[in-house]
Protein backbone atom coordinates (compact mmCIF):
# COMPACT_ATOMS: atom_id res chain seq x y z
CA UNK A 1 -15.92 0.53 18.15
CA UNK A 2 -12.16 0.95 17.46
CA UNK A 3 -10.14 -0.19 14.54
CA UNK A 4 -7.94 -3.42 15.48
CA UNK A 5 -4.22 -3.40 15.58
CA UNK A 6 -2.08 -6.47 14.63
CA UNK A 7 1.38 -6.88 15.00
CA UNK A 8 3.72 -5.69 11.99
CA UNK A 9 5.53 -8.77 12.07
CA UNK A 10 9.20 -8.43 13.64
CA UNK A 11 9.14 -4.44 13.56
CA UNK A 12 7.25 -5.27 17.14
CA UNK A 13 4.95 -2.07 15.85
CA UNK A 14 1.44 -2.35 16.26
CA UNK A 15 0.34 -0.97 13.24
CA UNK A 16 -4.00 -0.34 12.48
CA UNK A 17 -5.63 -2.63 10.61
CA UNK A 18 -6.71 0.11 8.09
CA UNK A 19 -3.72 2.20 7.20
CA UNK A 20 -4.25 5.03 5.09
CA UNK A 21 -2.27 5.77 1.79
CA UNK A 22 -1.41 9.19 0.71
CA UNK A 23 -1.52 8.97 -2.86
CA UNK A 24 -4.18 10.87 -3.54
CA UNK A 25 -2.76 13.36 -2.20
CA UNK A 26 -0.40 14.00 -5.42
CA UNK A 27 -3.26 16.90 -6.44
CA UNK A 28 -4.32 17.27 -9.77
CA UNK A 29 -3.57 16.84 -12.65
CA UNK A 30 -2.54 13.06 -12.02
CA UNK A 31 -4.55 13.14 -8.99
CA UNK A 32 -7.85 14.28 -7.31
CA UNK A 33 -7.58 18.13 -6.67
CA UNK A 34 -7.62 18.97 -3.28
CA UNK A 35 -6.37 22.07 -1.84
CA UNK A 36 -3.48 22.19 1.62
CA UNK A 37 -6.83 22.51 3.83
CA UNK A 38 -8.84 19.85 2.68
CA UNK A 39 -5.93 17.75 2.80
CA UNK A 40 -4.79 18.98 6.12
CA UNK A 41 -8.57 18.25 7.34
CA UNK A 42 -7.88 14.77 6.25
CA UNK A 43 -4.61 13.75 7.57
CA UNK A 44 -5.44 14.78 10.64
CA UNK A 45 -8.83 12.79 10.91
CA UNK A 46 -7.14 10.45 9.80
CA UNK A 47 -5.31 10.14 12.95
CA UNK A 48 -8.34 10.98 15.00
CA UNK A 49 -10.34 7.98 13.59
CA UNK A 50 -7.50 5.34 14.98
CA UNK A 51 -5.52 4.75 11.83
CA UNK A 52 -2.04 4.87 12.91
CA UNK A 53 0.30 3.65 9.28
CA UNK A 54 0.33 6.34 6.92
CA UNK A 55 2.01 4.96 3.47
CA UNK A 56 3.98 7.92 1.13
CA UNK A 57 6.28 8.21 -1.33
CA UNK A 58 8.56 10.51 -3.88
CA UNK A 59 6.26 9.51 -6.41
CA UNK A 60 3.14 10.72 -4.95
CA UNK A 61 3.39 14.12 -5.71
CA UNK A 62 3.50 16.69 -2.90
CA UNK A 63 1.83 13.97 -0.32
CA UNK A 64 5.42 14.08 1.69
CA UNK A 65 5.16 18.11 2.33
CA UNK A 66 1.39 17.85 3.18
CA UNK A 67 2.05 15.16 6.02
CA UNK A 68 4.99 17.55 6.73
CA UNK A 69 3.34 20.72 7.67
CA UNK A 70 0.05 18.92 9.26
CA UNK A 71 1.35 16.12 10.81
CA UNK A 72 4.87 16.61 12.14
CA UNK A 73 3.54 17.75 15.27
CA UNK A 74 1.80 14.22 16.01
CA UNK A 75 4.89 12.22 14.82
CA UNK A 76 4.19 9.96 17.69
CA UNK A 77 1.17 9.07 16.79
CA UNK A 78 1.85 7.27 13.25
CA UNK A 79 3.93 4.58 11.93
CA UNK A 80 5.25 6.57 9.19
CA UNK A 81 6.94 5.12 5.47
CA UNK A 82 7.92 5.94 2.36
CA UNK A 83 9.77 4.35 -0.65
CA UNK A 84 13.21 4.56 -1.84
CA UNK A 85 14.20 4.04 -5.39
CA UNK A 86 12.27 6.74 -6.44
CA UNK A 87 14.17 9.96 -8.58
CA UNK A 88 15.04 12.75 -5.66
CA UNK A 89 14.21 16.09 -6.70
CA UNK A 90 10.70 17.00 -8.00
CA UNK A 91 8.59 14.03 -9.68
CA UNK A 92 9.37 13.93 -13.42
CA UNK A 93 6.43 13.10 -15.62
CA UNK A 94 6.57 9.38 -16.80
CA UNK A 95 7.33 8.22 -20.20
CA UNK A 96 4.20 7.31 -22.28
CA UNK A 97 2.60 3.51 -21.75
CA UNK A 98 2.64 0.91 -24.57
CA UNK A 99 -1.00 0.68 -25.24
CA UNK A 100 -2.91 -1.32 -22.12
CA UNK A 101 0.18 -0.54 -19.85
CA UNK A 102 0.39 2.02 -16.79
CA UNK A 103 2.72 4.61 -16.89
CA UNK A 104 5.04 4.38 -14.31
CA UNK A 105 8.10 6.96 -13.40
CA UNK A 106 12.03 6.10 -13.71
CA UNK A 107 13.70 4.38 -10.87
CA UNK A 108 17.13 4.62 -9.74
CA UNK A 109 18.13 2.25 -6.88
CA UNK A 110 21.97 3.14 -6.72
CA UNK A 111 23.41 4.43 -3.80
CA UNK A 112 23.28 8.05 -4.14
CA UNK A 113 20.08 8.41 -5.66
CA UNK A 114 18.78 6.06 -2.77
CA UNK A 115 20.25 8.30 -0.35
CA UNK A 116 19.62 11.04 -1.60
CA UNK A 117 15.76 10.46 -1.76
CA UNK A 118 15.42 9.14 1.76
CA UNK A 119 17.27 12.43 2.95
CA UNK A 120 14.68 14.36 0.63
CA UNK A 121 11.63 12.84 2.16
CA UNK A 122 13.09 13.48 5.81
CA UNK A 123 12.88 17.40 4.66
CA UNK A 124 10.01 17.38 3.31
CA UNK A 125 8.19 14.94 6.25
CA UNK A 126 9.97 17.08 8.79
CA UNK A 127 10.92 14.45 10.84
CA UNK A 128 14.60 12.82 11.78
CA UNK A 129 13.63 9.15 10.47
CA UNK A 130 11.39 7.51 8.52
CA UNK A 131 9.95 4.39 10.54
CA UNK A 132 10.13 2.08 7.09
CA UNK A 133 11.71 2.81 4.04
CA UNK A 134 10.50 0.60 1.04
CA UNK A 135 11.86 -0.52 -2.32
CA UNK A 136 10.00 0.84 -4.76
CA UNK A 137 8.74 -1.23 -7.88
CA UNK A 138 9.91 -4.55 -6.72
CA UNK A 139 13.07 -4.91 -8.97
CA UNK A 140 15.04 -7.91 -8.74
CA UNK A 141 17.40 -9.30 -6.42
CA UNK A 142 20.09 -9.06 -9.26
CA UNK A 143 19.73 -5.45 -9.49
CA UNK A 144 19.64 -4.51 -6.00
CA UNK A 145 22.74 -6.44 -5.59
CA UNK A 146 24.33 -4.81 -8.54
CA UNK A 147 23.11 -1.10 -7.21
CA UNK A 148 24.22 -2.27 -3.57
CA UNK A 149 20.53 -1.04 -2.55
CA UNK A 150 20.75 -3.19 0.80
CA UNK A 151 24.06 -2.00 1.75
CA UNK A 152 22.98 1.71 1.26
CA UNK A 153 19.46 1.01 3.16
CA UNK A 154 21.52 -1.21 5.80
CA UNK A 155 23.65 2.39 6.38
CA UNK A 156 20.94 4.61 6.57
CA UNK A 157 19.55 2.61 9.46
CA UNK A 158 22.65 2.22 10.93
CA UNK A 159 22.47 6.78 10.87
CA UNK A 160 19.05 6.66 12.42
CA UNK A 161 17.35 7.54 9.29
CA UNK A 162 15.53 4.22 8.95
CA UNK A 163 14.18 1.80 11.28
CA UNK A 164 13.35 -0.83 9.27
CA UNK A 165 13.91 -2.00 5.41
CA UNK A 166 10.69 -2.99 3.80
CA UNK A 167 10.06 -3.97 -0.29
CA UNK A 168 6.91 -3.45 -2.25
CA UNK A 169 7.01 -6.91 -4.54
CA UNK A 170 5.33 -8.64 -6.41
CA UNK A 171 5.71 -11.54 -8.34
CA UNK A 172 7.79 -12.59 -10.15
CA UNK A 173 10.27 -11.29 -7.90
CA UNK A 174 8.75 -11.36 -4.37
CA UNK A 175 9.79 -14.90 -3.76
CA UNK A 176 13.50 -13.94 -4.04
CA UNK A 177 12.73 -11.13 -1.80
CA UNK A 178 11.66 -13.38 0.69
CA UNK A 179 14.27 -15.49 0.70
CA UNK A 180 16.90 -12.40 1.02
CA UNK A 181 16.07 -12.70 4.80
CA UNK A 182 16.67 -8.48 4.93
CA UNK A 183 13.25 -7.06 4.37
CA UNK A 184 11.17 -6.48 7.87
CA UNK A 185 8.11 -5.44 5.92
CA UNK A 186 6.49 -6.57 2.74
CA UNK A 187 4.30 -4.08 0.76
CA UNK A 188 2.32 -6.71 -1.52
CA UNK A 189 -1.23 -6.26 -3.55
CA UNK A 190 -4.00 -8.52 -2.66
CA UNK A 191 -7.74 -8.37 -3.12
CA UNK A 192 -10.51 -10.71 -3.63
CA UNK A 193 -10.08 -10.28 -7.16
CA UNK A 194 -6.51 -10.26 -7.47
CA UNK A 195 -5.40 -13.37 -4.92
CA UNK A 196 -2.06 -14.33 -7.06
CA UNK A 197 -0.20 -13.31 -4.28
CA UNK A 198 -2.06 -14.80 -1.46
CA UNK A 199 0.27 -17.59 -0.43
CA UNK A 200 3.33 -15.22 -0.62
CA UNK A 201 1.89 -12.88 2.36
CA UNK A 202 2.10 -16.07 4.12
CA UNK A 203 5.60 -16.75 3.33
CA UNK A 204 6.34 -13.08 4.44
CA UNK A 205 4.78 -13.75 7.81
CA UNK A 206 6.40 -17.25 7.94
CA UNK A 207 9.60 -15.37 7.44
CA UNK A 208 9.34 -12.86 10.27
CA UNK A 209 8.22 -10.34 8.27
CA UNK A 210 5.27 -7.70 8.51
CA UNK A 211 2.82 -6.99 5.59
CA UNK A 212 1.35 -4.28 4.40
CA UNK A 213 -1.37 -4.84 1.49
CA UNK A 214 -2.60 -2.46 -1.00
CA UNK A 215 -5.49 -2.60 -3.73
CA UNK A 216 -7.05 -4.08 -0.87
CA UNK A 217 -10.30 -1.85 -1.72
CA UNK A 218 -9.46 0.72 -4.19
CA UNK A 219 -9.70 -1.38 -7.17
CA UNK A 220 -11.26 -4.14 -5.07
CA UNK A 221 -14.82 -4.37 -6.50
CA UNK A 222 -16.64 -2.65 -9.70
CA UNK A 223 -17.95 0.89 -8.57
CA UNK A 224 -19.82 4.49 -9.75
CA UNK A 225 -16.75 6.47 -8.72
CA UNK A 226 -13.79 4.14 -10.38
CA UNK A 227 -12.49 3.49 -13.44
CA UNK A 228 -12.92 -0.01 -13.07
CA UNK A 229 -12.25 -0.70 -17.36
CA UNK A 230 -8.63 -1.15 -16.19
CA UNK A 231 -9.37 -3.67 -13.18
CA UNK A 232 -6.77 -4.18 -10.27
CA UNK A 233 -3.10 -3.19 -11.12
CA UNK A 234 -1.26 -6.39 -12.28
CA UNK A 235 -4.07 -7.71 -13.99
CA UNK A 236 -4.94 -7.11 -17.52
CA UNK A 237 -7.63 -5.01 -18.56
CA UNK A 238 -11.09 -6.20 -18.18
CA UNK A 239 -9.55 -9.36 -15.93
CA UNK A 240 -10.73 -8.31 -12.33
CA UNK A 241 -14.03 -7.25 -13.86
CA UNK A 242 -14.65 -10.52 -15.08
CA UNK A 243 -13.67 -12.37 -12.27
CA UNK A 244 -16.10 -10.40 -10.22
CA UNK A 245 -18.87 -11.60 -12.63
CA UNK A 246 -17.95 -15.12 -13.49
CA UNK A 247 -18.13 -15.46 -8.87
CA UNK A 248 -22.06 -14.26 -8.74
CA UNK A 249 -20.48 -13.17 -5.32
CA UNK A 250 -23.52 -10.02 -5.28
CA UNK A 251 -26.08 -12.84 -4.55
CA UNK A 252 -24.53 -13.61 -0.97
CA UNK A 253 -23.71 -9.99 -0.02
CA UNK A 254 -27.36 -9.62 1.51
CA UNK A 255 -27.17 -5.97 1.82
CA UNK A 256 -23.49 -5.61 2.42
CA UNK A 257 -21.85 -2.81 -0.22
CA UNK A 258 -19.60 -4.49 -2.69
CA UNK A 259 -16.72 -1.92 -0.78
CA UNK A 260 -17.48 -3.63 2.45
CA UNK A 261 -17.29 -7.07 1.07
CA UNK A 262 -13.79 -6.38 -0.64
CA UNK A 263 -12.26 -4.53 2.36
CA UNK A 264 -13.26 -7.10 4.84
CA UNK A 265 -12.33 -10.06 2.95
CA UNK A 266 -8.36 -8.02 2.62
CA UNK A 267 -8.45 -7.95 6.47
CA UNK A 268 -9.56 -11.46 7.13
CA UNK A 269 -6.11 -12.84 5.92
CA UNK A 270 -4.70 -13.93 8.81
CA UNK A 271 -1.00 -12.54 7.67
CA UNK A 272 -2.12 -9.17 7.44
CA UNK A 273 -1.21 -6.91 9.20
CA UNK A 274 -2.55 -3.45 8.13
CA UNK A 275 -4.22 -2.94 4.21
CA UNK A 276 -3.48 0.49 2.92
CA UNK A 277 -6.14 2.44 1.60
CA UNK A 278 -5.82 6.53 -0.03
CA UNK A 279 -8.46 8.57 -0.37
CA UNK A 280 -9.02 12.61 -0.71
CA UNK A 281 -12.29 12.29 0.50
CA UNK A 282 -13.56 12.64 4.25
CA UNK A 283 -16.75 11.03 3.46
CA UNK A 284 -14.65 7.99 2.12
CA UNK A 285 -12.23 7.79 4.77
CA UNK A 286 -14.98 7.99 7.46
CA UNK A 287 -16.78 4.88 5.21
CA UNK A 288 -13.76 3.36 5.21
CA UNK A 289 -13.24 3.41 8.67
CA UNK A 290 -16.50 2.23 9.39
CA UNK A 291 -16.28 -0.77 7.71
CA UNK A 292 -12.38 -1.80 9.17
CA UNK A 293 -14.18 -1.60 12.45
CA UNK A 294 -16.48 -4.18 11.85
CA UNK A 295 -13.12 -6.78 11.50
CA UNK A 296 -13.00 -10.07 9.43
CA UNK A 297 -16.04 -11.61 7.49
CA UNK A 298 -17.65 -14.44 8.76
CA UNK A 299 -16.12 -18.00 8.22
CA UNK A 300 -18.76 -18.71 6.15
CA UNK A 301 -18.97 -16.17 3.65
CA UNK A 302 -14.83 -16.04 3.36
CA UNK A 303 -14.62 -19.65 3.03
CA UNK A 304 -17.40 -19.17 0.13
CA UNK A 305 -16.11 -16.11 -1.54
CA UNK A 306 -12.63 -17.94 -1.55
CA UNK A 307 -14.08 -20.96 -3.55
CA UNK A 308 -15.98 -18.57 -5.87
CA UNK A 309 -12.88 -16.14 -6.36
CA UNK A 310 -9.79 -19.28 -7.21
CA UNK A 311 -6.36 -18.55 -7.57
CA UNK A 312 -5.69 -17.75 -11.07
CA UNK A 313 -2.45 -16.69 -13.11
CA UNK A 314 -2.59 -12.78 -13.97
């Protein structure tokens, strides 16, 4: 079995269906510990197991330099992008969280610091372009205009830097996003539990645009090895652990892991094109893998889980 590849939207990349996110690569203490290796081990089964999207950014730590030094030598065997917006230099630590909030570094989406950080990760990635560059933090179209983002992204590609300009959004300012007409890719979080932005992956596709999901699994379903207290990002705490509940969705599973369940039902959207999952682990990458290569759920059980999980407000 091999993992499908759709089509990231007008990119004309065939991307994996499964792409594989290198935050958890950041090391400890904000992140698993792994040591260069282990991690080196990974990325490069990674690219053995036909997962061809690998997902980075500033933020995540030293993730950039470890896909540096093990992967540059396959650079043309992965789709590879990172963010923008992020603070070039090494990551600072993040202010302290109001109580029930993330926390969540500085951004700075002006021109230099924009530039500056896409020239950063082309060091440290040791590569001469970065296939998509995303806006990090989806802030709004107000301040991208006011920080000439798009102008400073638009002359990066122009250099060869870029190919293509993605966003991560989310509501409530996705919908702008989409109507901007200047992002190829959309970076967007979706998940049984967390469908809010279901009918906006649509829009992206109906737009021209590619989509990449995330919290497609990792907060997807209640597990041993997750803090699941704090539920899918976006939601509030307790929220995605209640909507699993209130859906008695374990009584149709018949033997199918929760992780299986929640992974499939990401890649059954039909405007997907790849869902980005991190781990540090071999074991869970290989799991992982196993399960994307199974494909979509059967039309019965999405149709049912879809009537079980409605669209709520976050």
């Amino acid at each position: 079995m091999t993992i499908e590849q759709r089509l990231l939207g007008r990119t004309g990349a065939e991307v994996s269906v499964l792409g594989y996110g290198a935050m958890e690569l950041r090391g400890s203490p904000v992140g698993p510990a792994i040591d260069d290796e282990e991690a080196g081990r990974l990325l490069n089964e990674v690219l053995d197991s036909g997962i061809n999207l690998i997902d980075t950014s500033i933020d995540y730590g030293r993730s950039e330099e470890l896909i540096g030094r093990f992967l540059s030598g396959r650079r043309d065997d992965y789709f590879l992008a990172s963010k923008c917006g992020c603070i070039a230099g090494d990551v600072p630590p993040p202010p302290p969280a109001a109580p029930g909030e993330r926390r969540r570094n500085p951004h700075d989406f002006r021109p230099q610091n924009v530039r500056a950080g896409v020239e950063q990760s082309l060091r440290r990635l040791k590569t001469d372009h970065l296939d998509l560059v995303q806006v990090h933090v989806s802030p709004s179209r107000a301040q991208l205009e006011e920080d000439q983002t798009i102008e400073t992204m638009t002359a990066l590609r122009d250099e060869g830097k870029v190919r293509f300009l993605g966003m991560s959004g989310t509501l409530p300012n996705l919908p702008d996003h989409i109507a901007m007409d200047v992002f190829d890719v959309f970076q967007i979080p979706y998940s049984v539990v967390q469908r809010e932005h279901e009918d906006l992956i649509t829009d992206a596709v109906n737009a021209g645009a590619g989509t990449l999901i995330r919290g497609g699994a990792a907060r997807g379903a209640p597990a041993e090895d997750k803090d699941w207290s704090r539920g899918p990002i976006g939601l509030r705490e307790g929220e995605g652990e209640r909507r699993w509940t209130d859906s008695e969705i374990d009584d149709l599973l018949d033997g199918m892991s929760r992780i299986e369940f929640v992974l499939r039902f990401t890649i059954t959207h039909p405007g997907l094109s790849s869902t980005i999952v991190g781990t540090s682990s071999l074991d869970h990458l290989r799991s992982n893998v196993a399960i994307a290569e199974k494909g979509p759920l059967p039309d019965d059980l999405y149709a049912e889980a879809k009537k079980r999980f409605p669209l709520a407000e976050a």
